[in-house]
Coordinates of N, CA and C in Angstrom, one line a residue:
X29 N -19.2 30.2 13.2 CA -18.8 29.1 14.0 C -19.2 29.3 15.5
X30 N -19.6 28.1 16.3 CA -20.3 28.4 17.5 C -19.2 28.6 18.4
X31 N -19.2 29.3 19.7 CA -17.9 28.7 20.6 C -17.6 27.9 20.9
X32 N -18.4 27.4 21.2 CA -18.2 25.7 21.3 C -17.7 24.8 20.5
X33 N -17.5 25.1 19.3 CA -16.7 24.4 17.7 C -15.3 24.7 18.0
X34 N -15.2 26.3 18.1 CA -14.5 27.3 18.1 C -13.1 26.3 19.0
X35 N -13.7 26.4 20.4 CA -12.9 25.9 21.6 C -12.8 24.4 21.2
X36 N -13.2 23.7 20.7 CA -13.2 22.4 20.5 C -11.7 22.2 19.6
X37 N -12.0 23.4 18.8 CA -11.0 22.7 17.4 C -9.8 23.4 17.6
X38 N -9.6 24.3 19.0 CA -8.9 24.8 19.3 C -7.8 24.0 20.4
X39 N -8.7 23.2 21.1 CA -8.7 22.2 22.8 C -7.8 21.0 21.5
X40 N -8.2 20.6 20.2 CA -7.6 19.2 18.8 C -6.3 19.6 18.7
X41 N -6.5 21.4 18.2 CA -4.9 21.9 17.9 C -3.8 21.6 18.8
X42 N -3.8 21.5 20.2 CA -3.2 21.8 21.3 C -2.9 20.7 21.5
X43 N -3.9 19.4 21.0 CA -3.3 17.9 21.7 C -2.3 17.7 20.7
X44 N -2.6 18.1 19.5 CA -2.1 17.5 18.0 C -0.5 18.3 17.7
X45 N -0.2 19.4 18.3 CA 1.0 19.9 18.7 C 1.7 19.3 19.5
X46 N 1.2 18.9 20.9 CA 1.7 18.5 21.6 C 1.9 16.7 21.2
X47 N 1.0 16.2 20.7 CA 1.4 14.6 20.1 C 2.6 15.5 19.3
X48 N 2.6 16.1 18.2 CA 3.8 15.7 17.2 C 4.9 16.2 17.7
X49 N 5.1 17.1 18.8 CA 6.1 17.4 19.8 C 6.9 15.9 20.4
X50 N 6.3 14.8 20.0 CA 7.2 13.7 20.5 C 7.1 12.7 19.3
X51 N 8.6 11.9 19.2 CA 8.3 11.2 18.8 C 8.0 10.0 18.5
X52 N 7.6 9.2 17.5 CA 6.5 8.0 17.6 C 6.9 7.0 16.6
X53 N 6.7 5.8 16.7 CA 6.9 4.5 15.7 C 5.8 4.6 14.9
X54 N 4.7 4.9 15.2 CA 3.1 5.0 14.6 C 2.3 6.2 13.8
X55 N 3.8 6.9 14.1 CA 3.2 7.6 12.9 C 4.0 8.0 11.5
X56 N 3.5 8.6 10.1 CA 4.2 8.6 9.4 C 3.1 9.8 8.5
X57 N 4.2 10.2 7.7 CA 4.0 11.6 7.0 C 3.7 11.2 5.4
X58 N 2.8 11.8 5.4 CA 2.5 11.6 3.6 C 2.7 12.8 2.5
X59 N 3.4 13.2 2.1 CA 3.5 14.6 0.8 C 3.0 14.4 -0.4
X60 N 1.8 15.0 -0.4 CA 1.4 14.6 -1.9 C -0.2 14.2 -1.5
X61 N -1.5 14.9 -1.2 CA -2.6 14.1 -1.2 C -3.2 13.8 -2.3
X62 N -2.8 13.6 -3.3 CA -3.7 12.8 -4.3 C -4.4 12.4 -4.3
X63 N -4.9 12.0 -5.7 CA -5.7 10.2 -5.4 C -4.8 9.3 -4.9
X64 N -3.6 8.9 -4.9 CA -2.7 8.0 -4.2 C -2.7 8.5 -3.0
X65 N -2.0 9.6 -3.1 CA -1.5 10.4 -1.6 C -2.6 10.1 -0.4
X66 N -3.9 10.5 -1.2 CA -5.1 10.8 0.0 C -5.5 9.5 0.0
X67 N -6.0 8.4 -1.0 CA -6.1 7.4 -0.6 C -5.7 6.5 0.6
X68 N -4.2 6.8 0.1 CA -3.4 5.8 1.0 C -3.1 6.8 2.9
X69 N -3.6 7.7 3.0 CA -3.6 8.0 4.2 C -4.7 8.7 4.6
X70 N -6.2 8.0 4.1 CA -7.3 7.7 4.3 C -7.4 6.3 5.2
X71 N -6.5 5.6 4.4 CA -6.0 4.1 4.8 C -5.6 3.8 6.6
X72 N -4.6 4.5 6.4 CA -4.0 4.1 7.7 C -4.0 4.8 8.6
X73 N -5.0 6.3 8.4 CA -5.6 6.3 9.2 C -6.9 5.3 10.0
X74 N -7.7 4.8 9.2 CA -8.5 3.2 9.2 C -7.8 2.5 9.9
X75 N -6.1 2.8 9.7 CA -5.5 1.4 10.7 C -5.1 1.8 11.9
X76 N -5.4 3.0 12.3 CA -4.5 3.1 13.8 C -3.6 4.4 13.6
X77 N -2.9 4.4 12.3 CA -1.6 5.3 12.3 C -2.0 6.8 12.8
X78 N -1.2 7.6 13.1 CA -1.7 9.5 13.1 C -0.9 9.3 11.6
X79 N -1.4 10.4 11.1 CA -0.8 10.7 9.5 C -0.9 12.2 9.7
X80 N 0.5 12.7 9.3 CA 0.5 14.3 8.9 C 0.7 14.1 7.2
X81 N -0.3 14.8 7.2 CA -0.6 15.2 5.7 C -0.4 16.6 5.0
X82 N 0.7 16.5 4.4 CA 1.3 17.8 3.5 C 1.2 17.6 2.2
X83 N 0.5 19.3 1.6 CA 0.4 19.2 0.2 C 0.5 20.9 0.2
X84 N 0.9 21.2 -1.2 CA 0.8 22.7 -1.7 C 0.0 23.3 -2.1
X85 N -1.3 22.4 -2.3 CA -2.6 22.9 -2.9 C -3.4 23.0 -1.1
X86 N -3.6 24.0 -0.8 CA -4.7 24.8 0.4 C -6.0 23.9 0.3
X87 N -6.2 23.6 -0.9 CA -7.7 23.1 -1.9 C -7.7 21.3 -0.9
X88 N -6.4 20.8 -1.0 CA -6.5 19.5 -0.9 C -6.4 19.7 1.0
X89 N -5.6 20.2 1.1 CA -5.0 20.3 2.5 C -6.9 20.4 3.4
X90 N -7.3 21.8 3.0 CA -9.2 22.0 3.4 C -10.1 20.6 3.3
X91 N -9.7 19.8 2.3 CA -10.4 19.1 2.5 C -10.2 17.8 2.9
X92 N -9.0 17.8 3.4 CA -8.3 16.8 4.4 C -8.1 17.1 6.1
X93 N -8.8 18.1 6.0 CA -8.5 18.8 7.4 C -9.2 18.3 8.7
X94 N -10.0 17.5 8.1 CA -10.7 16.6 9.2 C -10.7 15.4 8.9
X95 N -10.4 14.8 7.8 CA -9.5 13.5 8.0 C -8.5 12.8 8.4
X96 N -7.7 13.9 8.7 CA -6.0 13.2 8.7 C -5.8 14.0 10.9
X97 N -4.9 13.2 11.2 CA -4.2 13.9 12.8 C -3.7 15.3 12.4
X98 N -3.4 15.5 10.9 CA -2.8 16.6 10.9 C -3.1 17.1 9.6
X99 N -3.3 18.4 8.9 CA -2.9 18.7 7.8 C -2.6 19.9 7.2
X100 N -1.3 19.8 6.7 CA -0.3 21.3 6.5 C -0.3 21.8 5.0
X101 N -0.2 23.1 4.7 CA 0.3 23.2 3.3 C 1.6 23.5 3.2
X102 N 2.4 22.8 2.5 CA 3.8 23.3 2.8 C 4.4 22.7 1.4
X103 N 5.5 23.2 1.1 CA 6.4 22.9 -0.1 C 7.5 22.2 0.3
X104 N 7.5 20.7 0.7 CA 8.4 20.0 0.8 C 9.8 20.1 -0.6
X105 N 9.7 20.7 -1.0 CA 10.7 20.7 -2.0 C 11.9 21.5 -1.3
X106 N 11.1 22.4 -0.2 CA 12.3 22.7 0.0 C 12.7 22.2 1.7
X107 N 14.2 22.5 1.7 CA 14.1 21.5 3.0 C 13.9 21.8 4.3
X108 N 13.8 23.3 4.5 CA 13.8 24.1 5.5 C 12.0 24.2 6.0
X109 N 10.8 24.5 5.3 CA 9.7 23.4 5.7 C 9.5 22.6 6.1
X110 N 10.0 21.6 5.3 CA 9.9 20.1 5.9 C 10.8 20.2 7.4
X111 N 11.6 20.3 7.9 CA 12.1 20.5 9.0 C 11.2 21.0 9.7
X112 N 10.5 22.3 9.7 CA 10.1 22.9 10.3 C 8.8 21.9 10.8
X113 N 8.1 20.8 10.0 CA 7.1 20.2 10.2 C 7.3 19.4 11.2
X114 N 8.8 18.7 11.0 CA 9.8 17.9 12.0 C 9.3 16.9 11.5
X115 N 9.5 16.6 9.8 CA 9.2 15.4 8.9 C 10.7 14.9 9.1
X116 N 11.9 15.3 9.6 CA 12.7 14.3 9.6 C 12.9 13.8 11.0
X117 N 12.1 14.3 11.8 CA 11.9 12.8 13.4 C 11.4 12.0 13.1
X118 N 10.9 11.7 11.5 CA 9.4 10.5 11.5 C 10.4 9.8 10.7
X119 N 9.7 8.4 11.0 CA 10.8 7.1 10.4 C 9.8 6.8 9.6
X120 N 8.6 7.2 8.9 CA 8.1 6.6 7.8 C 7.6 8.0 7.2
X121 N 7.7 8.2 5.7 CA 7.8 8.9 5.1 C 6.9 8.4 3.7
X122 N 5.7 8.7 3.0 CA 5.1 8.4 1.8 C 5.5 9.8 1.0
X123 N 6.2 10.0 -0.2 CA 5.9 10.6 -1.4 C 5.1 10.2 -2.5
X124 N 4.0 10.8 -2.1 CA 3.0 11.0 -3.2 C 2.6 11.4 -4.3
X125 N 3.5 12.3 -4.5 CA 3.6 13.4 -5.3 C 3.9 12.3 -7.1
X126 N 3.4 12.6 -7.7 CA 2.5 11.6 -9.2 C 2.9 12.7 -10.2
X127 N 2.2 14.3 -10.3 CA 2.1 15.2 -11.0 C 3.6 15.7 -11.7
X128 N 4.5 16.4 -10.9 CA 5.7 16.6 -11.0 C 7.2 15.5 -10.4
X129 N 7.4 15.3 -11.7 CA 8.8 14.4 -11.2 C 10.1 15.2 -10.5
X130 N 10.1 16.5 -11.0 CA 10.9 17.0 -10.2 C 10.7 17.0 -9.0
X131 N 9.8 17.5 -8.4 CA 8.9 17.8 -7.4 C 9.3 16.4 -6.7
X132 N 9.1 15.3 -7.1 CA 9.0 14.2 -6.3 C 10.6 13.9 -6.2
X133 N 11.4 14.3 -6.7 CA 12.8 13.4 -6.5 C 13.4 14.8 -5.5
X134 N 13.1 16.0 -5.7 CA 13.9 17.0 -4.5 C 13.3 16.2 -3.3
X135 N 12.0 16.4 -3.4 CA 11.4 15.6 -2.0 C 11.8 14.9 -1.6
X136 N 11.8 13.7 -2.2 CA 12.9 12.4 -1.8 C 14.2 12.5 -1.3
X137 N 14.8 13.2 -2.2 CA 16.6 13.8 -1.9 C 16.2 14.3 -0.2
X138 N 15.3 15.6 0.1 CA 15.3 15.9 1.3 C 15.2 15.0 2.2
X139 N 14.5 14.1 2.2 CA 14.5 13.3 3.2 C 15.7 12.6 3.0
X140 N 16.4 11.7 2.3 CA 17.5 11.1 2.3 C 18.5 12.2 3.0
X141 N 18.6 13.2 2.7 CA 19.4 14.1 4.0 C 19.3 14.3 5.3
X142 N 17.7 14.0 4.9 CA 17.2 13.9 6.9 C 17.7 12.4 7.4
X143 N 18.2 11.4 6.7 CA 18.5 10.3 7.0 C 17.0 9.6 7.7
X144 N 16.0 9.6 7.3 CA 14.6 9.0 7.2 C 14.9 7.7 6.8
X145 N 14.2 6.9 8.1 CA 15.0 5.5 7.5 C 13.8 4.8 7.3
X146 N 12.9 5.5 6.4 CA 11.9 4.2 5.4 C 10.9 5.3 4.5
X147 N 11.6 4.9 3.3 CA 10.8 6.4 2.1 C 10.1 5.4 1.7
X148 N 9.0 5.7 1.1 CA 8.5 5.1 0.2 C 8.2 6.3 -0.9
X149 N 7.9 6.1 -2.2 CA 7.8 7.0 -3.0 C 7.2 6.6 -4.3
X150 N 6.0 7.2 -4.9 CA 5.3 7.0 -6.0 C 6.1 7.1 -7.6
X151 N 6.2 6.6 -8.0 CA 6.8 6.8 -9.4 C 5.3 6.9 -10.9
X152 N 5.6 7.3 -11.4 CA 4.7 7.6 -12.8 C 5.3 7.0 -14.3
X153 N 6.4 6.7 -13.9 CA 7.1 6.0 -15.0 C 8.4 5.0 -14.4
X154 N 8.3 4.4 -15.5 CA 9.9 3.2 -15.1 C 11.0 4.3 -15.2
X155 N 11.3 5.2 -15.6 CA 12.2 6.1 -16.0 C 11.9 6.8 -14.5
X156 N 10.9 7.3 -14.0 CA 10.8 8.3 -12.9 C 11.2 7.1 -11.5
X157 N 10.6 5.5 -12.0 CA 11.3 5.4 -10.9 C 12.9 4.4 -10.6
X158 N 13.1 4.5 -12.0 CA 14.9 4.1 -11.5 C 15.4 5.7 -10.9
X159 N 14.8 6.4 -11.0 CA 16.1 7.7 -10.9 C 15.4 7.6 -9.3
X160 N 14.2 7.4 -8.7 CA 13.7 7.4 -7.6 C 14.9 6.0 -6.5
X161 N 14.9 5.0 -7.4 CA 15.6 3.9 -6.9 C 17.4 4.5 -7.0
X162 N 17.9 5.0 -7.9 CA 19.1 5.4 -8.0 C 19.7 6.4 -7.1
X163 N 18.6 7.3 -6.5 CA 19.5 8.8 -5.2 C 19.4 8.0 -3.9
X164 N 18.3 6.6 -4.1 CA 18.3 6.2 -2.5 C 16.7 5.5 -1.7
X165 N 15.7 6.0 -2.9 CA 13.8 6.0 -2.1 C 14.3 4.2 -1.8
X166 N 14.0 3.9 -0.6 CA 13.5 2.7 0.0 C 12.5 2.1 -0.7
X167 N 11.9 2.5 -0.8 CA 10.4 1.8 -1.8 C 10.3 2.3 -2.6
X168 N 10.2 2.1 -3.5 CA 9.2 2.7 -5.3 C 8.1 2.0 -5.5
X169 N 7.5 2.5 -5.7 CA 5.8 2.0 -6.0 C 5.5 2.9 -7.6
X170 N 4.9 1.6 -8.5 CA 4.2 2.4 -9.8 C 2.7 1.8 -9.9
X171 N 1.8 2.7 -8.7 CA 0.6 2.0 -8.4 C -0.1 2.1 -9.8
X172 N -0.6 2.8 -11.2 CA -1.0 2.6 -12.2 C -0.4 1.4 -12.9
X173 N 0.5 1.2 -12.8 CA 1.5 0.4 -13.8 C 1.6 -1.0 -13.1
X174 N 1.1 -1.5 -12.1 CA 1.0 -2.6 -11.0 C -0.5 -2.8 -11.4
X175 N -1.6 -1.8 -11.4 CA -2.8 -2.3 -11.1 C -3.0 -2.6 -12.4
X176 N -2.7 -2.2 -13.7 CA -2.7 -2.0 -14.7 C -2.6 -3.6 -14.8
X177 N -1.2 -4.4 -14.6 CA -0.8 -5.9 -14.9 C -1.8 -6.5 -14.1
X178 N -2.2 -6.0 -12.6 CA -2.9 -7.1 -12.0 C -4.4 -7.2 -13.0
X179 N -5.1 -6.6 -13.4 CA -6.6 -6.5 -13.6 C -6.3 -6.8 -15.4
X180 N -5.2 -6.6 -15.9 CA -4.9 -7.8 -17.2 C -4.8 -9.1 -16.7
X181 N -4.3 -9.8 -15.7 CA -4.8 -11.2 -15.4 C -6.1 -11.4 -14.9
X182 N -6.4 -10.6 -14.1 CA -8.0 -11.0 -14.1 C -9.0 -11.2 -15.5
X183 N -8.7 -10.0 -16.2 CA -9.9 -9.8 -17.5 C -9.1 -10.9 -18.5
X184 N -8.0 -11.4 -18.2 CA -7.7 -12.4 -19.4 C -7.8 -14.0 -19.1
X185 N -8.2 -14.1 -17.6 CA -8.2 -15.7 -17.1 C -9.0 -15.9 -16.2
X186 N -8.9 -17.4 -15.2 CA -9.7 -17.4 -14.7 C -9.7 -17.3 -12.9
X187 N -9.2 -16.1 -13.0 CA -8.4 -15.7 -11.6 C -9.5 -14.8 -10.7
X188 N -10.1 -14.8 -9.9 CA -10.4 -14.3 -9.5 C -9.7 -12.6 -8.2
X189 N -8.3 -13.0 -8.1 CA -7.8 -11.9 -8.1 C -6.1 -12.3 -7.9
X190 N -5.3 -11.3 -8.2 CA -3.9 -11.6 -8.1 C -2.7 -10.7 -8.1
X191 N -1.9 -11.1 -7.1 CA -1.0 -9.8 -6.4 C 0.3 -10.9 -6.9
X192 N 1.2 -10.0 -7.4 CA 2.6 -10.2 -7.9 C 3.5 -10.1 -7.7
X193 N 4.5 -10.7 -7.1 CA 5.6 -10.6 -6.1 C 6.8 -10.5 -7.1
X194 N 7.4 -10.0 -6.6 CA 9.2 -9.6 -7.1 C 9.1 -9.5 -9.2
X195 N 9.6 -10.3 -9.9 CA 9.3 -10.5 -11.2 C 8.2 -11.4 -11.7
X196 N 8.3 -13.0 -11.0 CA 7.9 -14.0 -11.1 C 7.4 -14.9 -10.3
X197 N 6.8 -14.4 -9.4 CA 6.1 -15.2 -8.3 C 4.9 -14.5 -8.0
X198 N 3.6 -15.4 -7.7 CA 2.7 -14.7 -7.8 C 1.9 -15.3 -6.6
X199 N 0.6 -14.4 -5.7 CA -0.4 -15.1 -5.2 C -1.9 -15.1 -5.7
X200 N -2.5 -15.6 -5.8 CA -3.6 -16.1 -6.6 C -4.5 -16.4 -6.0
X201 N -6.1 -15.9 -6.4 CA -7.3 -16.6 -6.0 C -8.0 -17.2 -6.9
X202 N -8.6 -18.6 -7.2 CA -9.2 -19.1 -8.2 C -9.9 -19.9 -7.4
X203 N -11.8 -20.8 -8.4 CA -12.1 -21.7 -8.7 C -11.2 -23.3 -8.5
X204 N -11.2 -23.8 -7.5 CA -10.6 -25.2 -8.1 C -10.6 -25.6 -8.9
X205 N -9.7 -25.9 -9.8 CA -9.6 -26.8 -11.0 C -10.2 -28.7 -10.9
X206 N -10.6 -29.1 -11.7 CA -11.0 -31.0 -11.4 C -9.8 -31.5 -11.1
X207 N -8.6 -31.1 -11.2 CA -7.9 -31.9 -11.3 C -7.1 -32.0 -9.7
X208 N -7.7 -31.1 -8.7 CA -7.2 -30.8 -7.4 C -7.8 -31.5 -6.9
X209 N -9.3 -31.4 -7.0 CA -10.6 -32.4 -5.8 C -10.9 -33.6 -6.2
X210 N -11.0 -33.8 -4.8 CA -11.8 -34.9 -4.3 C -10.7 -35.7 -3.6
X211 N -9.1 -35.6 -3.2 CA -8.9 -36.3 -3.4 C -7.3 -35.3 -2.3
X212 N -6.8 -35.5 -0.9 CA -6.4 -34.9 0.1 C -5.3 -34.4 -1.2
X213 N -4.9 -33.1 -0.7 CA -3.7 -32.1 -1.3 C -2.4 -33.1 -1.6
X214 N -2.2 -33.8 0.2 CA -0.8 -34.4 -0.5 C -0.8 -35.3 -1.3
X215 N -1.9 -35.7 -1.7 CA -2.3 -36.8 -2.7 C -2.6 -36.3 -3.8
X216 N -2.4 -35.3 -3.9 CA -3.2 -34.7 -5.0 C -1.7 -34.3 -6.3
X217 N -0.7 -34.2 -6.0 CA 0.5 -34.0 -6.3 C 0.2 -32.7 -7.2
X218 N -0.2 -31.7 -6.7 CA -0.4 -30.5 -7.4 C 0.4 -30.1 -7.5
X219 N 1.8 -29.8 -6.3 CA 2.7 -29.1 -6.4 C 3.5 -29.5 -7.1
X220 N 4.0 -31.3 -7.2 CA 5.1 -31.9 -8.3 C 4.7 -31.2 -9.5
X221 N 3.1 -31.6 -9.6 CA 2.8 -31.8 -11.2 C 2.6 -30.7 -11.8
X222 N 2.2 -29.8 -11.1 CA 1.9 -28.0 -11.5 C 2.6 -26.8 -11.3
X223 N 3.3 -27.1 -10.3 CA 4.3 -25.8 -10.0 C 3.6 -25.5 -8.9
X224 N 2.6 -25.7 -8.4 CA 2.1 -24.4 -7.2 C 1.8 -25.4 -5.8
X225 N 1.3 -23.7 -5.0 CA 1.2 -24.3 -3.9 C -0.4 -23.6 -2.9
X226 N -1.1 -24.9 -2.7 CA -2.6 -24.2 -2.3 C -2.1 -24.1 -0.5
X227 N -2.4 -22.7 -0.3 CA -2.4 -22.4 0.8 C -3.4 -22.0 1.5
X228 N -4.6 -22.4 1.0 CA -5.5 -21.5 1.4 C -7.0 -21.9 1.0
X229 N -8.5 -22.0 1.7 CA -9.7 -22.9 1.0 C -10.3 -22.1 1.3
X230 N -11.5 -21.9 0.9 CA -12.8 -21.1 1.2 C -13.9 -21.6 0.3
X231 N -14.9 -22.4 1.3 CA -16.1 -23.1 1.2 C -17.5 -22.0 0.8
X232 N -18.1 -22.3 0.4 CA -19.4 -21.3 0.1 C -20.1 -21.4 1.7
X233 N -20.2 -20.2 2.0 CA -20.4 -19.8 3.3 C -19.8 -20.1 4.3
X234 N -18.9 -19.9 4.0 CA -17.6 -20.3 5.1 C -16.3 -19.1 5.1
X235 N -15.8 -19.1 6.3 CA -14.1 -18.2 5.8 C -13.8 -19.0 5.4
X236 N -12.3 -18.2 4.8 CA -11.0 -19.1 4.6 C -10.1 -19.6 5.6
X237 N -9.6 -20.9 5.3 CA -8.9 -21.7 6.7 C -7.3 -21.7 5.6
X238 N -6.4 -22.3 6.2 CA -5.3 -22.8 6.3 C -5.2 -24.5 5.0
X239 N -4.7 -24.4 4.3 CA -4.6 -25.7 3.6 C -3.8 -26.4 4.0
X240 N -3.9 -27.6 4.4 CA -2.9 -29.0 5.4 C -2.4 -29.8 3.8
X241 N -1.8 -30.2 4.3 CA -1.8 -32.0 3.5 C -3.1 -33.0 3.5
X242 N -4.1 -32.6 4.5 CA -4.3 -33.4 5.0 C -5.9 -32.7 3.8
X243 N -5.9 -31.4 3.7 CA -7.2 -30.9 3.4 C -7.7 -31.2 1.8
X244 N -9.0 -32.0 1.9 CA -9.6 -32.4 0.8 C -10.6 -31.2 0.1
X245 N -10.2 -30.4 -1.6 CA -10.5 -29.4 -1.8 C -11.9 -30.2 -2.7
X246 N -13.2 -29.4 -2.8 CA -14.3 -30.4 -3.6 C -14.6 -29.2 -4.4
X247 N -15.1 -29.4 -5.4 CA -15.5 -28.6 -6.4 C -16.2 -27.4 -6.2
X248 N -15.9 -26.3 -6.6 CA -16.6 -25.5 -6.2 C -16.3 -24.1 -5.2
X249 N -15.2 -25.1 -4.6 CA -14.7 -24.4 -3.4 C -13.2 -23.1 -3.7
X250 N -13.2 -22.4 -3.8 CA -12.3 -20.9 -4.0 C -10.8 -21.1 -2.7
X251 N -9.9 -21.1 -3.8 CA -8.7 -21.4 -3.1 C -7.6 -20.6 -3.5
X252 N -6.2 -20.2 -2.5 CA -5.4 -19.5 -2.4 C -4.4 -19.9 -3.1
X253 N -3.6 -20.0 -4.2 CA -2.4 -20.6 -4.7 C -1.3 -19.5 -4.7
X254 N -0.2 -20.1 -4.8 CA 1.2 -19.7 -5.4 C 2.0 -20.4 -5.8
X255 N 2.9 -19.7 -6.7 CA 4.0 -20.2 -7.6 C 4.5 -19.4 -8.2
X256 N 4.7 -19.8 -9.5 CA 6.0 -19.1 -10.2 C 4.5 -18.4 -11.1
X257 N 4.5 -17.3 -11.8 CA 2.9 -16.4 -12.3 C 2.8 -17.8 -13.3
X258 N 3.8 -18.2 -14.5 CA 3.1 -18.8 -15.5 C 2.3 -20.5 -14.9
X259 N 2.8 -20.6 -14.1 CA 2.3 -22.0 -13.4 C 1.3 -21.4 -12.4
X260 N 1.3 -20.4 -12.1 CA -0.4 -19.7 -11.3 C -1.4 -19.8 -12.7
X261 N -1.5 -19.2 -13.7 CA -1.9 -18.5 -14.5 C -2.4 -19.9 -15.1
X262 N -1.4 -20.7 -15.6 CA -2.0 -22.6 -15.9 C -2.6 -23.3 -15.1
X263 N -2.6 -23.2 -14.4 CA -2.9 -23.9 -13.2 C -4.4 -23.6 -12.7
X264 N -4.8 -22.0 -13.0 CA -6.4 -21.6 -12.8 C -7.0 -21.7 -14.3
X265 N -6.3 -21.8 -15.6 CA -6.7 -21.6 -16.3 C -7.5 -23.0 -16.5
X266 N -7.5 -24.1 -15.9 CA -7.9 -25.5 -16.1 C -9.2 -25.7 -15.4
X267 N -9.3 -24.5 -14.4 CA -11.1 -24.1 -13.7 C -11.9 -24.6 -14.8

């Protein structure tokens, strides 16, 4: 390595000590680089965030090392580590950790001791994550088991894409149906007659705008809905 690298990546260490030496709204800690783990703080680094990135594997950590504001190998499992990282100054916390359930619920527990006031935390099973929801995690996420249902509405209808809220509410991108165009939304009585609600238009070569009462949808044109899933799901099925 040249001196010049040498001093460089030495001049990174010193700022990157001294940033995590205070603390910040903007940043948050991820345990677990995975495919989830690393994905998702691949991500926000993309948005702005600093991300300290802890994992046990050396392997994952090397090749995160110039991705992430930070990256440590350390065993969050135990809690005296994680301190030492000063993972409980940070108010946002990702558990990543997919592989070992044990692994992922000590972790969790540690932070719920640090009184960390926003966990979020990966689960691998409905079983891994009520016990996740039950000691206390703020979030549970079952990203296989979510993308799994979403991309079954796609391959089975005519959705062009769809994110699912709480049990029964959904948002939706479809084709206009005939039965929406030509003819202004409030007039169109979509919401009496269907259950949903178009919030949203996009013309061929155009962004998407804002849907009014006032806006006339024409054939062709790719629009935003919501409702209850089975009146999303009817309602594109008629494209």
């Amino acid at each position: 390595m040249s001196t010049y690298l040498h001093n460089l990546r030495r001049r990174r260490g010193k700022r990157l000590a001294a940033q995590y030496a205070l603390p910040s709204d903007d940043r948050i800690a991820v345990i677990g680089l995975g495919r989830f783990g690393g994905s998702l703080a691949n991500e926000l680094m993309r948005r702005g965030w600093d991300v300290l990135g802890v994992d046990t594997d050396p392997r994952r950590i090397q090749h995160f090392s110039d991705q992430l504001t930070h990256a440590v190998v350390a065993d969050c499992t135990d809690p005296q580590p994680a301190r030492q990282l000063g993972i409980h100054e940070f108010t946002h916390v990702v558990v990543g950790i997919g592989t070992g359930i044990e692994a992922s619920i000590l972790v969790t527990s540690n932070l719920l001791e640090f009184q960390v006031p926003n966990i979020w935390a990966k689960a691998i099973s409905r079983q891994h994550a009520q016990i996740l929801e039950r000691i206390g995690a703020h979030h549970v996420v079952l990203p296989e088991h979510e993308m799994g249902e979403r991309v079954a509405h796609l391959v089975t209808g005519r959705l062009l894409d769809f994110i699912q809220f709480d049990d029964d509410y959904a948002l939706a991108k479809t084709v206009t149906p005939q039965a929406a165009t030509g003819v202004p939304l409030g007039e169109s009585r979509v919401r009496s007659a269907y259950g949903v609600t178009v919030v949203g238009i996009k013309r061929p070569g155009q962004d998407f705008t804002y849907a009014t009462a006032e806006t006339v949808v024409e054939r062709g044109d790719v629009i935003i809905i919501t409702g209850r899933t089975q009146n999303v799901e009817r309602f594109a099925a008629m494209s």
